[in-house]
């Protein structure tokens, strides 16, 4: 939804002037703060960890007094994960709640610090695990993390005079720690932000983490989510090594990346590092999600196409949209409502005039009967209205965030609102009950939680004005102008902290247009600490409520996210613009969220506002059809932009979404892989080609899974695209005979007329497909086909692929429940003999569904085809087509062909095997 900040962009200049006396982000606090700490004791614990005490060397009051004594805790938690935790030795400090993000807890702080301090430093300065080695220097204290296999230093917090950063600083509201980095390291992550230089972190760009409702059109600013993780990819003598570093802290922070160093400046909490050894990018995400939670399994229909608009003012418009998609023969699985269905913008309500319940239920019966789904929005602000049942029950249960003992008053679309405190168990129960009540009113299929950074149209301590309307009426246009009587809160150190993070890109006050940071949550937890986990805690409550309500696999989409959100929700990248720049930026943001353990992600196709051009919308659906989460969404301030509005866009949509629906089995299998090992669905090229350094900075292409590469047009007026092809053979998915052989890796100029997007499949791959359809429910029941690729003209080769199928309404996504099937596909070619076979696990589910393989196409072969031998199969239609080289060439003068087998009718749930000899 359009953020309040969109209407207040002029205030950014005022903010900037107000903080002009502060140093700029690129050179803040150039003076080093203090002399750090010295290690005064260290010991081994019974469970193999290290516990030490750090004493400040020289006190100062820059950003407040130092914490004099720190507790160091270091543990190899797994073979490939190391934790380094530093906190106040005498007093419990705020940490991300262990009940929200389950993980191992460090030992309780010792009461008798003096006795502990007498322990001599009796252990060696190196603490080794299977692959990571922790080492330290005692005075001034610093630590390093090294990779055992090659001796590479992954993290080094030591500081000398030549470094632009100083030693460890630990104050109540200011923590600072740095690491040295090699010049040739490639870093990714530290989001959410719209990165103008692409997915690879760029020296001196600002990286600020603090969940904020400013639209995604703002470049290099802290946006809706906070993910303090980075991946470091290095190439050492031609061999790639990747590792990950998470600083688990929910407080606002600046991360200053200088190319050869990275410095964290954090305004609270603890230093809690997790190091993930990799060594491949996929290993890093696997190790990361094993800690924070595996990505949520998504229902099958979620991979269909979604249509939404803020401005479907009545039900007849929604009905018309669905009918026009059908008439245009454009696939559509899910229709959405922004807050248009609500009564006065109030959550869990229905507008009796524009969305009469009886007519809405009839509409839902119709779309549900054909397999379509319906999703609606929920904003966190609960309208302060004594006649509103949701509010009444919330007050009765005491569920709201408080300021000075009373619910904190803010403003959102319905006017004056209170915000639920999702750290309170009573709030979670109340929220679940409200979702149950609403579902009885309207049987929605999923929920969309928005504005949960949290967004507030006002700032400070407010009260409802007497004698004037709030919100101020403005016709049919929602009004985000603050109409409460408010006064700024600057008297506390929470509302005006000593260090100013680069909030909103201009060092805005951190309580601006959100909940005051001196407000309190359950058990007195300050909003100052818990601000960035609001969306995360709401996501958990919402997902659990939906699952408990229906017993089905939930679908929840959230704007604000934090470390671990992917276990519960999908994400879209927020309010973008209908511009070519925003189209390009969308790719980097989608790829980043895959690294963050949130693979189900996409951007508003054609842009949220203002109007996209017809050409841009053509090109955007050619990209968006391959986002993991594919949704067209626009604002009431924009003209209508459903894909059928232009015939040219409709044609592009039929082409690309038609291919997406054929690829649904592949996408759904990637969903399973994401849930099992955290693997991103959309991936940067370096995930599959980490040895090929040319792809480390590629932002204009991406992979689905390990082998399917999308190379879209991202510039106005272009009908060609220059695409990078890593070494190997690539086959066009839209014309399997079109082949590119990139011997050592090369850029290739491809034709890309208006309705064409280039999608290529890599060698040694087997992908399952179906015939497609206009709704995923129908597409899912069509016959399967397999595409098998070998290196063009290779005399020997091996290809692999897999397929996961299940009852997607089951909450769990796993094998062994009687409602799932998993298949490994294999193929080999050796000296002209081709073999293709399958290995099926839990085949009964697929057999009961009657699924069959009708077609197999094998690419990159030499010679001519011959009749394959397939046990129990006869009357196979065999065809041979010669490959055309768009770039490169095959093995000498050999004829390279695709062999197609049709009419197979092989039961998918049974092992099969076939073999044939290629003719000369």
Coordinates of N, CA, C and O in Angstrom, one line a residue, residues 221-370:
X221 N 18.3 3.3 0.9 CA 17.8 3.7 2.2 C 17.2 2.5 2.9 O 16.9 1.5 2.3
X222 N 17.1 2.6 4.2 CA 16.5 1.5 5.0 C 15.0 1.4 4.6 O 14.3 2.3 4.8
X223 N 14.6 0.2 4.2 CA 13.2 0.0 3.8 C 12.5 -0.8 4.8 O 12.7 -0.7 6.0
X224 N 11.6 -1.7 4.3 CA 10.6 -2.4 5.2 C 11.2 -3.5 6.1 O 10.6 -3.8 7.1
X225 N 12.3 -4.1 5.7 CA 12.9 -5.2 6.4 C 14.2 -4.9 7.0 O 14.9 -4.0 6.5
X226 N 14.6 -5.7 7.9 CA 16.0 -5.7 8.5 C 16.6 -7.1 8.5 O 16.1 -8.0 9.2
X227 N 17.7 -7.2 7.7 CA 18.3 -8.5 7.5 C 19.9 -8.3 7.6 O 20.5 -8.1 6.6
X228 N 20.4 -8.3 8.8 CA 21.8 -8.0 9.0 C 22.7 -9.2 8.7 O 23.6 -9.6 9.5
X229 N 22.6 -9.8 7.5 CA 23.4 -10.9 7.0 C 24.1 -10.4 5.8 O 23.5 -9.7 5.0
X230 N 25.4 -10.9 5.7 CA 26.0 -10.7 4.4 C 26.7 -12.0 4.0 O 27.1 -12.8 4.9
X231 N 26.8 -12.2 2.7 CA 27.5 -13.3 2.1 C 28.8 -12.8 1.5 O 28.7 -11.8 0.8
X232 N 29.9 -13.4 1.7 CA 31.2 -13.0 1.2 C 31.7 -14.1 0.3 O 31.9 -15.2 0.7
X233 N 31.9 -13.8 -1.0 CA 32.3 -14.7 -2.0 C 33.7 -14.3 -2.5 O 33.9 -13.2 -3.0
X234 N 34.6 -15.2 -2.4 CA 36.0 -15.0 -2.8 C 36.5 -16.0 -3.8 O 36.0 -17.2 -3.7
X235 N 37.4 -15.7 -4.6 CA 38.0 -16.6 -5.6 C 39.5 -16.7 -5.3 O 40.2 -15.7 -5.5
X236 N 39.9 -17.8 -4.8 CA 41.3 -18.0 -4.4 C 42.0 -19.0 -5.4 O 41.7 -20.2 -5.3
X237 N 42.8 -18.4 -6.3 CA 43.5 -19.2 -7.2 C 42.6 -20.0 -8.1 O 42.8 -21.2 -8.4
X238 N 41.4 -19.4 -8.5 CA 40.5 -20.1 -9.4 C 39.5 -21.0 -8.6 O 38.5 -21.5 -9.2
X239 N 39.6 -21.1 -7.3 CA 38.6 -21.9 -6.5 C 37.8 -20.9 -5.7 O 38.3 -20.1 -4.9
X240 N 36.4 -21.1 -5.8 CA 35.6 -20.2 -5.0 C 35.3 -20.6 -3.6 O 35.2 -21.8 -3.3
X241 N 35.2 -19.7 -2.7 CA 34.8 -19.9 -1.3 C 33.8 -18.9 -0.9 O 34.1 -17.7 -1.0
X242 N 32.7 -19.3 -0.3 CA 31.7 -18.4 0.2 C 31.5 -18.7 1.7 O 31.6 -19.8 2.1
X243 N 31.3 -17.6 2.4 CA 30.9 -17.7 3.8 C 29.8 -16.7 4.1 O 29.7 -15.7 3.4
X244 N 29.1 -16.9 5.2 CA 28.1 -15.9 5.6 C 28.4 -15.4 7.0 O 29.0 -16.1 7.9
X245 N 27.9 -14.1 7.3 CA 28.1 -13.5 8.6 C 26.8 -12.9 9.0 O 26.3 -12.0 8.3
X246 N 26.2 -13.3 10.1 CA 24.9 -12.7 10.6 C 25.3 -12.0 11.9 O 25.9 -12.6 12.8
X247 N 24.8 -10.8 12.0 CA 24.9 -10.0 13.3 C 23.4 -10.0 13.8 O 22.6 -9.2 13.3
X248 N 23.1 -10.9 14.7 CA 21.7 -11.0 15.1 C 21.4 -9.9 16.1 O 21.7 -10.1 17.3
X249 N 20.8 -8.9 15.7 CA 20.5 -7.7 16.5 C 19.3 -7.0 15.8 O 19.4 -6.7 14.6
X250 N 18.3 -6.6 16.6 CA 17.1 -6.0 16.0 C 17.2 -4.5 16.2 O 16.2 -3.8 15.7
X251 N 18.2 -3.9 16.8 CA 18.2 -2.5 17.0 C 18.7 -1.8 15.7 O 19.3 -2.4 14.8
X252 N 18.4 -0.5 15.5 CA 18.8 0.2 14.4 C 20.4 0.2 14.2 O 21.1 0.2 15.2
X253 N 20.8 0.1 13.0 CA 22.3 0.1 12.8 C 22.7 0.6 11.5 O 21.9 0.6 10.5
X254 N 23.9 1.2 11.4 CA 24.5 1.5 10.1 C 25.6 0.5 9.9 O 26.4 0.1 10.8
X255 N 25.8 0.0 8.7 CA 26.9 -0.8 8.3 C 27.7 0.0 7.2 O 27.2 0.3 6.2
X256 N 28.9 0.3 7.6 CA 29.8 1.1 6.7 C 30.7 0.2 6.0 O 31.7 -0.3 6.6
X257 N 30.5 0.0 4.7 CA 31.3 -0.8 3.9 C 32.3 0.1 3.1 O 31.8 0.9 2.3
X258 N 33.6 -0.1 3.3 CA 34.6 0.7 2.7 C 35.4 0.0 1.6 O 36.3 0.5 1.0
X259 N 35.0 -1.2 1.3 CA 35.7 -2.0 0.3 C 36.7 -2.9 0.9 O 36.8 -4.1 0.6
X260 N 37.5 -2.4 1.9 CA 38.5 -3.2 2.6 C 38.2 -3.3 4.1 O 38.9 -3.9 4.8
X261 N 37.0 -2.8 4.4 CA 36.5 -3.0 5.8 C 35.0 -2.8 5.9 O 34.4 -2.2 5.0
X262 N 34.5 -3.4 7.0 CA 33.0 -3.2 7.2 C 32.9 -2.9 8.7 O 33.4 -3.6 9.6
X263 N 32.2 -1.8 9.0 CA 32.0 -1.4 10.4 C 30.5 -1.3 10.7 O 29.8 -0.7 10.0
X264 N 30.2 -2.0 11.8 CA 28.8 -1.9 12.3 C 28.7 -0.8 13.4 O 29.6 -0.8 14.3
X265 N 27.7 0.0 13.4 CA 27.4 1.0 14.4 C 26.0 0.8 14.8 O 25.1 1.1 14.0
X266 N 25.8 0.3 16.0 CA 24.5 -0.2 16.4 C 24.0 0.6 17.7 O 24.8 0.9 18.5
X267 N 22.7 0.8 17.8 CA 22.3 1.7 18.8 C 21.7 1.0 20.0 O 21.0 1.5 20.8
X268 N 22.0 -0.3 20.1 CA 21.5 -1.1 21.3 C 21.7 -2.5 21.2 O 22.3 -3.0 20.2
X269 N 21.2 -3.3 22.2 CA 21.3 -4.7 22.1 C 22.6 -5.3 22.4 O 23.4 -4.8 23.2
X270 N 23.0 -6.4 21.8 CA 24.2 -7.1 22.0 C 24.9 -7.4 20.7 O 24.3 -7.2 19.6
X271 N 26.2 -7.8 20.8 CA 26.9 -8.3 19.6 C 26.7 -9.8 19.6 O 27.2 -10.5 20.5
X272 N 26.1 -10.3 18.6 CA 25.8 -11.7 18.5 C 26.0 -12.2 17.1 O 25.1 -12.1 16.2
X273 N 27.3 -12.6 16.8 CA 27.7 -13.0 15.4 C 27.5 -14.5 15.2 O 27.8 -15.3 16.1
X274 N 27.0 -14.8 14.1 CA 27.0 -16.2 13.6 C 27.8 -16.3 12.3 O 27.5 -15.5 11.4
X275 N 28.8 -17.2 12.2 CA 29.6 -17.3 11.0 C 29.2 -18.7 10.4 O 29.2 -19.7 11.1
X276 N 29.0 -18.7 9.1 CA 28.6 -19.9 8.3 C 29.7 -20.2 7.3 O 30.0 -19.3 6.5
X277 N 30.2 -21.4 7.4 CA 31.4 -21.7 6.7 C 31.3 -21.9 5.2 O 32.3 -21.9 4.4
X278 N 30.1 -22.2 4.7 CA 29.9 -22.5 3.3 C 30.4 -23.9 3.0 O 30.0 -24.8 3.6
X279 N 31.3 -24.1 1.9 CA 32.0 -23.0 1.2 C 31.3 -22.6 -0.1 O 31.8 -21.7 -0.8
X280 N 30.1 -23.2 -0.5 CA 29.4 -22.7 -1.7 C 28.3 -21.7 -1.2 O 27.9 -21.8 -0.1
X281 N 27.9 -20.8 -2.1 CA 26.8 -20.0 -1.8 C 25.5 -20.8 -1.3 O 24.9 -20.3 -0.3
X282 N 25.2 -21.9 -1.9 CA 24.1 -22.7 -1.5 C 24.3 -23.3 -0.1 O 23.4 -23.3 0.7
X283 N 25.5 -23.7 0.2 CA 25.8 -24.1 1.5 C 25.6 -23.1 2.6 O 25.0 -23.3 3.7
X284 N 25.9 -21.8 2.2 CA 25.8 -20.7 3.2 C 24.3 -20.6 3.5 O 23.9 -20.4 4.7
X285 N 23.4 -20.5 2.5 CA 22.0 -20.3 2.7 C 21.4 -21.6 3.5 O 20.5 -21.4 4.3
X286 N 21.9 -22.7 3.2 CA 21.5 -23.9 3.9 C 21.8 -23.8 5.4 O 21.0 -24.0 6.3
X287 N 23.1 -23.4 5.7 CA 23.5 -23.3 7.1 C 22.8 -22.2 7.8 O 22.4 -22.3 9.0
X288 N 22.5 -21.1 7.1 CA 21.8 -19.9 7.6 C 20.4 -20.3 8.0 O 19.9 -20.0 9.1
X289 N 19.7 -20.9 7.1 CA 18.3 -21.3 7.3 C 18.1 -22.4 8.3 O 17.1 -22.5 8.9
X290 N 19.2 -23.2 8.5 CA 19.1 -24.2 9.5 C 19.1 -23.6 10.9 O 18.6 -24.2 11.9
X291 N 19.6 -22.4 11.0 CA 19.6 -21.6 12.3 C 18.3 -20.8 12.4 O 17.6 -20.9 13.4
X292 N 17.9 -20.1 11.4 CA 16.8 -19.1 11.5 C 15.4 -19.7 11.2 O 14.4 -19.1 11.5
X293 N 15.4 -20.9 10.6 CA 14.2 -21.6 10.2 C 14.1 -21.7 8.7 O 14.4 -20.8 8.0
X294 N 13.7 -22.9 8.3 CA 13.5 -23.2 6.8 C 12.4 -22.4 6.3 O 11.3 -22.1 6.9
X295 N 12.5 -22.0 5.0 CA 11.4 -21.2 4.4 C 10.1 -22.0 4.4 O 10.0 -23.2 4.3
X296 N 9.0 -21.2 4.5 CA 7.7 -21.8 4.6 C 7.3 -22.6 3.3 O 7.6 -22.1 2.2
X297 N 6.7 -23.7 3.4 CA 6.1 -24.3 2.2 C 4.9 -23.5 1.7 O 4.1 -23.1 2.5
X298 N 4.9 -23.3 0.4 CA 3.8 -22.6 -0.2 C 2.8 -23.5 -0.9 O 3.2 -24.5 -1.4
X299 N 1.5 -23.2 -0.8 CA 0.6 -24.0 -1.6 C 0.8 -23.8 -3.1 O 1.4 -22.9 -3.5
X300 N 0.4 -24.8 -3.8 CA 0.7 -24.9 -5.3 C 0.1 -23.6 -6.0 O 0.8 -23.0 -6.8
X301 N -1.1 -23.2 -5.6 CA -1.7 -22.1 -6.3 C -1.0 -20.8 -6.1 O -1.1 -19.8 -6.9
X302 N -0.1 -20.7 -5.0 CA 0.6 -19.5 -4.8 C 1.6 -19.2 -5.9 O 2.1 -18.1 -6.1
X303 N 2.0 -20.3 -6.7 CA 2.9 -20.1 -7.8 C 2.2 -19.7 -9.1 O 2.8 -19.5 -10.1
X304 N 0.8 -19.6 -9.0 CA 0.1 -19.1 -10.2 C 0.3 -17.6 -10.2 O 1.0 -16.9 -9.4
X305 N -0.5 -16.9 -11.1 CA -0.4 -15.5 -11.3 C -1.5 -14.8 -10.4 O -2.6 -15.3 -10.2
X306 N -1.1 -13.7 -9.8 CA -2.0 -12.9 -8.9 C -2.3 -11.6 -9.4 O -1.4 -10.9 -10.0
X307 N -3.5 -11.1 -9.2 CA -3.9 -9.7 -9.6 C -4.4 -9.0 -8.5 O -5.3 -9.5 -7.7
X308 N -3.9 -7.7 -8.3 CA -4.4 -6.9 -7.2 C -4.4 -5.4 -7.7 O -3.7 -5.1 -8.6
X309 N -5.2 -4.6 -7.0 CA -5.2 -3.2 -7.2 C -5.8 -2.5 -6.0 O -6.8 -3.0 -5.4
X310 N -5.1 -1.4 -5.5 CA -5.7 -0.6 -4.5 C -6.6 0.4 -5.3 O -6.1 1.3 -5.9
X311 N -7.9 0.1 -5.2 CA -8.8 0.9 -6.0 C -9.9 0.1 -6.7 O -10.6 0.6 -7.5
X312 N -10.1 -1.2 -6.3 CA -11.2 -2.0 -6.8 C -12.4 -1.6 -5.8 O -12.7 -2.3 -4.9
X313 N -13.1 -0.5 -6.2 CA -14.0 0.1 -5.2 C -15.2 -0.6 -4.9 O -15.9 -0.4 -3.9
X314 N -15.6 -1.6 -5.8 CA -16.7 -2.4 -5.4 C -16.5 -3.8 -6.1 O -15.6 -4.0 -6.9
X315 N -17.4 -4.7 -5.6 CA -17.2 -6.1 -6.0 C -17.4 -6.3 -7.5 O -16.7 -7.2 -8.1
X316 N -18.2 -5.6 -8.1 CA -18.5 -5.8 -9.6 C -17.2 -5.5 -10.4 O -17.0 -6.2 -11.4
X317 N -16.3 -4.6 -9.9 CA -15.0 -4.4 -10.6 C -14.2 -5.6 -10.5 O -13.5 -6.1 -11.4
X318 N -14.1 -6.2 -9.3 CA -13.3 -7.4 -9.1 C -13.9 -8.6 -10.0 O -13.1 -9.3 -10.7
X319 N -15.2 -8.7 -10.0 CA -15.8 -9.8 -10.9 C -15.4 -9.5 -12.4 O -15.1 -10.4 -13.1
X320 N -15.4 -8.2 -12.8 CA -15.1 -7.9 -14.1 C -13.6 -8.2 -14.5 O -13.3 -8.7 -15.6
X321 N -12.7 -8.0 -13.5 CA -11.3 -8.3 -13.7 C -11.1 -9.7 -14.0 O -10.4 -10.2 -14.9
X322 N -11.7 -10.6 -13.1 CA -11.6 -12.0 -13.3 C -12.1 -12.5 -14.7 O -11.5 -13.3 -15.4
X323 N -13.3 -11.9 -15.1 CA -13.9 -12.3 -16.3 C -13.0 -11.9 -17.5 O -12.8 -12.6 -18.5
X324 N -12.4 -10.7 -17.4 CA -11.6 -10.2 -18.5 C -10.3 -10.9 -18.7 O -9.8 -11.1 -19.8
X325 N -9.7 -11.4 -17.6 CA -8.5 -12.3 -17.7 C -8.9 -13.6 -18.4 O -8.1 -14.0 -19.3
X326 N -10.0 -14.1 -18.0 CA -10.5 -15.3 -18.7 C -10.7 -15.1 -20.2 O -10.3 -15.9 -21.0
X327 N -11.4 -14.0 -20.5 CA -11.7 -13.7 -21.9 C -10.4 -13.5 -22.7 O -10.3 -13.9 -23.9
X328 N -9.4 -12.9 -22.1 CA -8.1 -12.6 -22.8 C -7.2 -13.8 -22.8 O -6.1 -13.8 -23.4
X329 N -7.6 -14.9 -22.1 CA -6.9 -16.2 -22.1 C -5.5 -16.0 -21.4 O -4.5 -16.5 -21.9
X330 N -5.5 -15.1 -20.4 CA -4.3 -14.9 -19.6 C -4.4 -15.7 -18.3 O -5.5 -15.5 -17.6
X331 N -3.5 -16.5 -17.9 CA -3.6 -17.3 -16.7 C -3.8 -16.4 -15.4 O -3.2 -15.3 -15.3
X332 N -4.7 -16.8 -14.5 CA -4.9 -16.1 -13.3 C -5.4 -17.1 -12.2 O -6.4 -17.8 -12.4
X333 N -4.7 -17.1 -11.1 CA -5.0 -18.0 -10.0 C -5.6 -17.3 -8.8 O -6.5 -17.8 -8.1
X334 N -5.2 -16.0 -8.6 CA -5.6 -15.4 -7.3 C -6.0 -14.0 -7.6 O -5.3 -13.2 -8.2
X335 N -7.1 -13.6 -7.0 CA -7.6 -12.2 -7.1 C -7.5 -11.6 -5.7 O -7.8 -12.3 -4.7
X336 N -7.0 -10.4 -5.6 CA -6.7 -9.8 -4.3 C -7.6 -8.5 -4.0 O -8.0 -7.9 -5.0
X337 N -7.8 -8.2 -2.8 CA -8.4 -6.9 -2.4 C -7.4 -6.2 -1.5 O -6.9 -6.8 -0.5
X338 N -7.1 -5.0 -1.8 CA -6.5 -4.0 -0.9 C -7.6 -3.7 0.1 O -8.5 -4.4 0.2
X339 N -7.5 -2.5 0.7 CA -8.5 -2.2 1.8 C -9.9 -1.8 1.3 O -10.7 -1.4 2.0
X340 N -10.1 -1.9 -0.1 CA -11.4 -1.4 -0.6 C -12.6 -2.2 -0.1 O -13.7 -1.7 -0.1
X341 N -12.3 -3.5 0.3 CA -13.4 -4.3 0.8 C -13.8 -4.0 2.2 O -14.9 -4.4 2.7
X342 N -13.0 -3.2 2.9 CA -13.2 -2.9 4.3 C -14.3 -1.8 4.5 O -14.6 -1.0 3.6
X343 N -14.9 -1.9 5.7 CA -15.8 -0.8 6.1 C -15.0 0.3 6.8 O -14.5 0.1 7.9
X344 N -14.8 1.4 6.1 CA -14.1 2.5 6.7 C -12.6 2.2 7.0 O -12.1 2.7 7.9
X345 N -12.0 1.3 6.1 CA -10.6 0.9 6.3 C -10.3 0.1 7.6 O -9.2 0.0 7.9
X346 N -11.4 -0.4 8.2 CA -11.2 -1.1 9.4 C -10.9 -2.6 9.2 O -11.6 -3.3 8.4
X347 N -9.9 -3.1 9.8 CA -9.5 -4.5 9.7 C -10.7 -5.4 10.1 O -11.5 -5.1 10.9
X348 N -10.7 -6.6 9.4 CA -11.7 -7.7 9.7 C -13.1 -7.2 9.5 O -14.0 -7.6 10.2
X349 N -13.3 -6.3 8.6 CA -14.7 -5.8 8.3 C -15.0 -5.8 6.9 O -14.1 -6.1 6.0
X350 N -16.3 -5.7 6.5 CA -16.7 -5.7 5.1 C -17.6 -4.5 4.9 O -18.5 -4.2 5.6
X351 N -17.3 -3.9 3.7 CA -18.2 -2.7 3.3 C -19.5 -3.2 2.9 O -19.6 -4.0 1.9
X352 N -20.6 -2.9 3.6 CA -21.9 -3.4 3.3 C -22.5 -3.0 2.0 O -23.4 -3.6 1.4
X353 N -22.0 -1.8 1.5 CA -22.6 -1.3 0.3 C -21.8 -1.8 -0.9 O -22.4 -2.3 -1.9
X354 N -20.5 -1.6 -0.9 CA -19.6 -2.0 -2.1 C -19.2 -3.4 -2.1 O -18.9 -4.0 -3.2
X355 N -19.2 -4.1 -1.0 CA -18.9 -5.5 -0.9 C -19.9 -6.3 -0.1 O -19.6 -6.8 1.0
X356 N -21.2 -6.3 -0.5 CA -22.2 -6.9 0.3 C -21.9 -8.4 0.5 O -21.5 -9.1 -0.5
X357 N -22.0 -8.9 1.7 CA -21.5 -10.2 2.1 C -22.1 -11.3 1.2 O -21.4 -12.2 0.7
X358 N -23.4 -11.3 1.0 CA -24.1 -12.4 0.2 C -23.5 -12.4 -1.2 O -23.2 -13.5 -1.7
X359 N -23.3 -11.3 -1.8 CA -22.8 -11.3 -3.2 C -21.3 -11.7 -3.2 O -20.9 -12.4 -4.1
X360 N -20.6 -11.3 -2.2 CA -19.2 -11.7 -2.1 C -19.0 -13.2 -2.0 O -18.2 -13.8 -2.6
X361 N -19.9 -13.8 -1.1 CA -19.8 -15.2 -0.9 C -20.2 -16.0 -2.2 O -19.6 -17.0 -2.5
X362 N -21.2 -15.4 -2.9 CA -21.5 -16.1 -4.2 C -20.4 -16.0 -5.2 O -20.1 -17.0 -5.9
X363 N -19.7 -14.9 -5.2 CA -18.5 -14.7 -6.0 C -17.4 -15.7 -5.6 O -16.8 -16.4 -6.5
X364 N -17.2 -15.8 -4.3 CA -16.1 -16.7 -3.9 C -16.5 -18.2 -4.2 O -15.6 -19.0 -4.5
X365 N -17.8 -18.5 -4.0 CA -18.2 -19.9 -4.4 C -17.9 -20.2 -5.9 O -17.4 -21.3 -6.2
X366 N -18.1 -19.2 -6.7 CA -17.8 -19.4 -8.1 C -16.4 -19.6 -8.4 O -16.0 -20.5 -9.2
X367 N -15.5 -18.7 -7.9 CA -14.1 -18.8 -8.2 C -13.5 -20.0 -7.5 O -12.6 -20.7 -8.0
X368 N -13.9 -20.3 -6.3 CA -13.4 -21.5 -5.6 C -13.7 -22.8 -6.3 O -12.9 -23.8 -6.3
X369 N -14.9 -22.8 -7.0 CA -15.3 -24.0 -7.7 C -14.4 -24.4 -8.9 O -14.3 -25.5 -9.3
X370 N -13.7 -23.3 -9.4 CA -12.8 -23.6 -10.5 C -11.3 -23.6 -10.1 O -10.4 -23.7 -10.9

